[in-house]
mmCIF file of C-alpha atoms in Angstrom:
data_model
loop_
_atom_site.group_PDB
_atom_site.id
_atom_site.type_symbol
_atom_site.label_atom_id
_atom_site.label_comp_id
_atom_site.label_asym_id
_atom_site.label_seq_id
_atom_site.Cartn_x
_atom_site.Cartn_y
_atom_site.Cartn_z
ATOM 1 C CA MET A 110 77.218 125.264 106.702
ATOM 2 C CA ILE A 111 77.823 125.482 102.937
ATOM 3 C CA ASP A 112 78.269 128.733 101.010
ATOM 4 C CA THR A 113 74.967 128.804 99.140
ATOM 5 C CA GLN A 114 75.959 131.733 96.928
ATOM 6 C CA ARG A 115 79.150 129.947 95.889
ATOM 7 C CA LEU A 116 77.191 126.773 95.112
ATOM 8 C CA GLN A 117 74.622 128.762 93.134
ATOM 9 C CA GLU A 118 77.375 130.343 91.034
ATOM 10 C CA LYS A 119 79.050 126.984 90.348
ATOM 11 C CA CYS A 120 75.715 125.490 89.297
ATOM 12 C CA ALA A 121 74.926 128.474 87.063
ATOM 13 C CA ARG A 122 78.178 127.875 85.177
ATOM 14 C CA GLN A 123 76.833 124.395 84.365
ATOM 15 C CA GLY A 124 73.449 125.768 83.309
ATOM 16 C CA ILE A 125 71.748 124.615 86.531
ATOM 17 C CA GLU A 126 69.464 127.103 88.292
ATOM 18 C CA LEU A 127 68.563 126.673 91.964
ATOM 19 C CA THR A 128 65.826 128.497 93.857
ATOM 20 C CA GLY A 129 66.325 130.016 97.283
ATOM 21 C CA ILE A 130 64.240 127.209 98.806
ATOM 22 C CA GLN A 131 66.393 124.553 97.121
ATOM 23 C CA LEU A 132 69.589 126.222 98.339
ATOM 24 C CA ASP A 133 68.183 126.336 101.884
ATOM 25 C CA GLN A 134 67.279 122.627 101.666
ATOM 26 C CA LEU A 135 70.755 121.718 100.448
ATOM 27 C CA ASN A 136 72.334 123.770 103.234
ATOM 28 C CA HIS A 137 70.156 121.994 105.822
ATOM 29 C CA TYR A 138 70.994 118.628 104.233
ATOM 30 C CA ALA A 139 74.726 119.377 104.502
ATOM 31 C CA ARG A 140 74.367 120.240 108.183
ATOM 32 C CA LEU A 141 72.432 117.036 108.900
ATOM 33 C CA LEU A 142 74.996 114.982 106.964
ATOM 34 C CA VAL A 143 77.943 116.318 108.968
ATOM 35 C CA GLU A 144 76.145 115.952 112.316
ATOM 36 C CA TYR A 145 74.903 112.407 111.614
ATOM 37 C CA ASN A 146 78.297 111.388 110.222
ATOM 38 C CA GLN A 147 79.730 111.652 113.735
ATOM 39 C CA LYS A 148 77.780 108.543 114.779
ATOM 40 C CA VAL A 149 77.228 106.698 111.477
ATOM 41 C CA ASN A 150 79.851 106.463 108.730
ATOM 42 C CA LEU A 151 78.166 108.181 105.780
ATOM 43 C CA THR A 152 80.922 110.089 103.985
ATOM 44 C CA ALA A 153 84.608 110.954 104.137
ATOM 45 C CA ILE A 154 83.807 114.374 102.654
ATOM 46 C CA THR A 155 82.687 116.769 105.386
ATOM 47 C CA ASP A 156 84.230 120.139 104.484
ATOM 48 C CA PRO A 157 81.731 122.653 103.055
ATOM 49 C CA GLU A 158 83.324 123.083 99.625
ATOM 50 C CA GLY A 159 83.865 119.335 99.283
ATOM 51 C CA ILE A 160 80.170 118.745 99.970
ATOM 52 C CA GLU A 161 79.214 121.468 97.488
ATOM 53 C CA ASP A 162 81.357 120.043 94.681
ATOM 54 C CA LYS A 163 81.633 116.290 95.185
ATOM 55 C CA HIS A 164 78.186 115.611 96.588
ATOM 56 C CA PHE A 165 75.799 118.377 95.535
ATOM 57 C CA LEU A 166 77.103 119.675 92.188
ATOM 58 C CA ASP A 167 78.046 116.135 91.149
ATOM 59 C CA SER A 168 74.487 114.972 91.897
ATOM 60 C CA LEU A 169 72.937 118.022 90.209
ATOM 61 C CA LEU A 170 74.826 117.296 86.975
ATOM 62 C CA PHE A 171 72.894 114.017 86.960
ATOM 63 C CA ALA A 172 69.604 115.522 88.187
ATOM 64 C CA SER A 173 69.538 118.150 85.444
ATOM 65 C CA GLN A 174 69.599 115.588 82.611
ATOM 66 C CA PRO A 175 66.360 115.611 80.560
ATOM 67 C CA GLU A 176 65.805 111.850 80.973
ATOM 68 C CA VAL A 177 65.553 112.187 84.755
ATOM 69 C CA THR A 178 61.770 112.288 85.108
ATOM 70 C CA GLY A 179 58.914 110.121 86.340
ATOM 71 C CA LYS A 180 59.801 107.173 88.562
ATOM 72 C CA MET A 181 63.423 106.886 89.649
ATOM 73 C CA ILE A 182 65.308 104.220 91.604
ATOM 74 C CA ASP A 183 68.667 105.209 93.106
ATOM 75 C CA VAL A 184 70.657 102.005 93.653
ATOM 76 C CA GLY A 185 73.070 101.852 96.586
ATOM 77 C CA CYS A 186 72.268 105.453 97.398
ATOM 78 C CA GLY A 187 74.282 105.582 100.642
ATOM 79 C CA ALA A 188 73.814 109.032 102.166
ATOM 80 C CA GLY A 189 71.448 110.070 99.365
ATOM 81 C CA PHE A 190 73.607 110.906 96.360
ATOM 82 C CA PRO A 191 72.360 111.486 93.745
ATOM 83 C CA GLY A 192 68.797 110.513 94.770
ATOM 84 C CA LEU A 193 67.940 113.016 97.499
ATOM 85 C CA VAL A 194 69.641 115.908 95.716
ATOM 86 C CA THR A 195 67.673 114.986 92.585
ATOM 87 C CA LYS A 196 64.438 115.021 94.593
ATOM 88 C CA ILE A 197 65.268 118.505 95.903
ATOM 89 C CA TYR A 198 65.956 119.675 92.336
ATOM 90 C CA LYS A 199 62.917 117.922 90.812
ATOM 91 C CA PRO A 200 60.306 117.634 93.625
ATOM 92 C CA GLU A 201 57.751 116.029 91.290
ATOM 93 C CA LEU A 202 59.955 112.933 90.880
ATOM 94 C CA GLU A 203 58.700 109.615 92.314
ATOM 95 C CA LEU A 204 61.838 108.424 94.096
ATOM 96 C CA THR A 205 62.856 105.056 95.507
ATOM 97 C CA LEU A 206 66.048 105.132 97.585
ATOM 98 C CA MET A 207 67.491 101.593 97.502
ATOM 99 C CA GLU A 208 70.091 100.975 100.195
ATOM 100 C CA PRO A 209 70.761 97.686 102.049
ATOM 101 C CA THR A 210 72.345 99.234 105.165
ATOM 102 C CA GLY A 211 69.744 99.920 107.858
ATOM 103 C CA LYS A 212 71.621 102.776 109.547
ATOM 104 C CA ARG A 213 71.885 104.638 106.256
ATOM 105 C CA VAL A 214 68.190 104.082 105.532
ATOM 106 C CA GLU A 215 67.372 105.616 108.914
ATOM 107 C CA PHE A 216 69.471 108.659 107.990
ATOM 108 C CA LEU A 217 67.647 109.003 104.655
ATOM 109 C CA LYS A 218 64.277 108.884 106.426
ATOM 110 C CA TYR A 219 65.479 111.483 108.929
ATOM 111 C CA VAL A 220 66.648 113.878 106.180
ATOM 112 C CA CYS A 221 63.365 113.556 104.255
ATOM 113 C CA ALA A 222 61.377 114.275 107.409
ATOM 114 C CA GLU A 223 63.563 117.272 108.284
ATOM 115 C CA LEU A 224 63.382 118.721 104.768
ATOM 116 C CA GLY A 225 59.684 117.969 104.273
ATOM 117 C CA LEU A 226 60.306 115.777 101.219
ATOM 118 C CA THR A 227 57.363 113.583 100.194
ATOM 119 C CA GLY A 228 56.899 110.985 97.475
ATOM 120 C CA VAL A 229 59.981 109.040 98.583
ATOM 121 C CA GLU A 230 60.046 105.264 99.095
ATOM 122 C CA PHE A 231 62.775 103.685 101.228
ATOM 123 C CA ALA A 232 63.786 100.206 100.071
ATOM 124 C CA LYS A 233 66.169 98.429 102.455
ATOM 125 C CA GLU A 234 67.170 96.034 99.697
ATOM 126 C CA ARG A 235 70.060 94.787 97.648
ATOM 127 C CA ALA A 236 69.404 95.640 94.008
ATOM 128 C CA GLU A 237 69.859 92.071 92.780
ATOM 129 C CA GLU A 238 67.203 90.888 95.256
ATOM 130 C CA ALA A 239 64.868 93.838 94.683
ATOM 131 C CA ALA A 240 64.814 93.022 90.958
ATOM 132 C CA ARG A 241 63.083 89.731 91.861
ATOM 133 C CA LYS A 242 60.334 91.657 93.667
ATOM 134 C CA GLN A 243 57.857 94.444 92.899
ATOM 135 C CA TRP A 244 60.514 96.835 91.606
ATOM 136 C CA ARG A 245 61.466 94.758 88.562
ATOM 137 C CA GLU A 246 61.294 96.760 85.325
ATOM 138 C CA THR A 247 59.268 99.586 86.902
ATOM 139 C CA ALA A 248 61.598 102.618 86.826
ATOM 140 C CA ASP A 249 61.815 105.293 84.149
ATOM 141 C CA VAL A 250 65.353 106.011 85.297
ATOM 142 C CA VAL A 251 67.771 104.012 87.444
ATOM 143 C CA SER A 252 70.879 105.688 88.844
ATOM 144 C CA ALA A 253 74.011 104.448 90.566
ATOM 145 C CA ARG A 254 77.027 106.360 91.784
ATOM 146 C CA ALA A 255 80.347 104.728 92.707
ATOM 147 C CA VAL A 256 78.732 101.364 93.523
ATOM 148 C CA ALA A 257 80.679 98.948 91.295
ATOM 149 C CA ALA A 258 82.341 98.516 87.899
ATOM 150 C CA LEU A 259 79.963 99.182 85.010
ATOM 151 C CA GLN A 260 79.621 95.565 83.840
ATOM 152 C CA ILE A 261 78.571 94.593 87.391
ATOM 153 C CA LEU A 262 76.416 97.677 87.798
ATOM 154 C CA ALA A 263 74.481 96.878 84.641
ATOM 155 C CA GLU A 264 73.262 93.611 86.173
ATOM 156 C CA TYR A 265 72.134 95.442 89.295
ATOM 157 C CA CYS A 266 70.359 98.258 87.485
ATOM 158 C CA LEU A 267 68.993 97.224 84.087
ATOM 159 C CA PRO A 268 66.594 94.605 85.556
ATOM 160 C CA LEU A 269 64.986 97.461 87.535
ATOM 161 C CA THR A 270 64.621 99.674 84.439
ATOM 162 C CA ARG A 271 61.399 99.526 82.410
ATOM 163 C CA VAL A 272 61.552 98.998 78.658
ATOM 164 C CA GLY A 273 61.817 102.511 77.222
ATOM 165 C CA GLY A 274 63.528 103.812 80.357
ATOM 166 C CA VAL A 275 67.190 104.612 81.002
ATOM 167 C CA PHE A 276 69.968 103.465 83.298
ATOM 168 C CA ILE A 277 72.487 106.228 84.024
ATOM 169 C CA ALA A 278 75.769 105.334 85.710
ATOM 170 C CA MET A 279 77.752 108.108 87.385
ATOM 171 C CA LYS A 280 81.436 107.520 86.749
ATOM 172 C CA GLY A 281 84.802 109.254 86.960
ATOM 173 C CA SER A 282 87.639 109.456 84.464
ATOM 174 C CA GLY A 283 87.727 105.695 83.752
ATOM 175 C CA ALA A 284 84.261 105.532 82.206
ATOM 176 C CA GLU A 285 85.404 104.670 78.668
ATOM 177 C CA GLN A 286 87.562 101.756 79.818
ATOM 178 C CA GLU A 287 84.704 100.391 81.940
ATOM 179 C CA LEU A 288 82.306 100.779 79.036
ATOM 180 C CA ALA A 289 84.509 98.696 76.743
ATOM 181 C CA SER A 290 84.209 95.787 79.208
ATOM 182 C CA ALA A 291 80.496 96.318 79.834
ATOM 183 C CA LYS A 292 78.891 96.542 76.380
ATOM 184 C CA GLY A 293 78.301 92.777 76.159
ATOM 185 C CA ALA A 294 76.657 92.707 79.583
ATOM 186 C CA ILE A 295 74.473 95.701 78.756
ATOM 187 C CA ALA A 296 73.193 93.966 75.609
ATOM 188 C CA LYS A 297 72.503 90.650 77.387
ATOM 189 C CA LEU A 298 70.407 92.501 79.986
ATOM 190 C CA GLY A 299 68.171 94.219 77.416
ATOM 191 C CA GLY A 300 70.069 97.472 77.299
ATOM 192 C CA SER A 301 71.723 99.545 74.606
ATOM 193 C CA TYR A 302 74.520 102.050 75.206
ATOM 194 C CA ARG A 303 73.454 105.515 74.051
ATOM 195 C CA GLU A 304 76.197 107.981 74.978
ATOM 196 C CA THR A 305 78.627 109.236 77.601
ATOM 197 C CA ARG A 306 78.254 112.843 78.793
ATOM 198 C CA SER A 307 81.400 114.334 80.294
ATOM 199 C CA PHE A 308 81.782 117.135 82.839
ATOM 200 C CA GLN A 309 84.429 118.597 85.094
ATOM 201 C CA LEU A 310 83.990 119.565 88.733
ATOM 202 C CA PRO A 311 85.486 122.887 89.941
ATOM 203 C CA GLY A 312 88.541 121.119 91.406
ATOM 204 C CA GLY A 313 89.305 119.522 88.051
ATOM 205 C CA ASP A 314 87.898 116.036 88.737
ATOM 206 C CA ALA A 315 86.383 114.401 85.657
ATOM 207 C CA ARG A 316 82.807 113.147 85.802
ATOM 208 C CA SER A 317 80.954 111.030 83.249
ATOM 209 C CA LEU A 318 77.335 110.018 82.896
ATOM 210 C CA VAL A 319 77.026 106.747 80.983
ATOM 211 C CA VAL A 320 73.512 106.626 79.518
ATOM 212 C CA CYS A 321 72.001 103.247 78.533
ATOM 213 C CA GLU A 322 68.528 102.738 77.091
ATOM 214 C CA LYS A 323 66.392 99.720 77.999
ATOM 215 C CA ILE A 324 65.258 98.324 74.632
ATOM 216 C CA SER A 325 63.949 94.876 75.608
ATOM 217 C CA GLN A 326 62.961 92.924 78.707
ATOM 218 C CA THR A 327 65.737 91.503 80.844
ATOM 219 C CA PRO A 328 65.865 87.679 80.548
ATOM 220 C CA THR A 329 64.384 86.058 83.664
ATOM 221 C CA VAL A 330 67.715 84.419 84.595
ATOM 222 C CA TYR A 331 69.066 87.885 85.500
ATOM 223 C CA PRO A 332 70.034 89.252 87.896
ATOM 224 C CA ARG A 333 71.993 86.375 89.386
ATOM 225 C CA ASN A 334 72.837 86.377 93.083
ATOM 226 C CA GLY A 335 75.337 88.941 94.330
ATOM 227 C CA GLY A 336 78.188 86.471 94.734
ATOM 228 C CA LYS A 337 77.941 85.258 91.142
ATOM 229 C CA ILE A 338 77.689 88.807 89.790
ATOM 230 C CA ALA A 339 80.893 89.823 91.586
ATOM 231 C CA LYS A 340 82.801 86.586 90.868
ATOM 232 C CA SER A 341 81.982 86.250 87.181
ATOM 233 C CA PRO A 342 80.675 89.517 85.669
ATOM 234 C CA LEU A 343 78.742 89.211 82.415
ATOM 235 C CA LYS A 344 80.726 89.725 79.214
#
């Protein structure tokens, strides 16, 4: 399906090393994604090199960060990016895939079964509702990729992050503009902006990882319900 040697070389240029087993798992994952996508809308990217770059390498840039350890929640994970790729790269990770759409959750379960991945929890939940349940302030790292603007995303993700943990948002070229609007929200939710790490995919697309530390508990009034978050984002 994908060209595993080509992917390995692209990853090596970013300082990411993949084993033969991991490359085989990613190849199998790509095949399952394309097959399943014919009946359930999972991704618009189905060509091999597009999957390698925009799904796998993009996710591995996140997965290879030193903070990505312990217990991770991937918010709005869709078809499993970056969560499942991160689990393949770091099998010891305790992973919760949080996705409200049932058909996508079924796909995630299917992929984990096919690839033999264990230590994965499937939470068919909206993040703002999950943060009122057992997941609140439990994760060492919370990730989100292309879910919403950063000031909205912060209210979804920081309530799930434990004090001392990190929230890492995967963004494109507009990360700095989003950050300027989000710093107030991040602070209100118990977070502190640490840094933005910038990368470039082989096709030239810019990628940014916005890293926020959780320095104090999120006030109990947050998160608000989804409608309020979208209508009047925190400032």
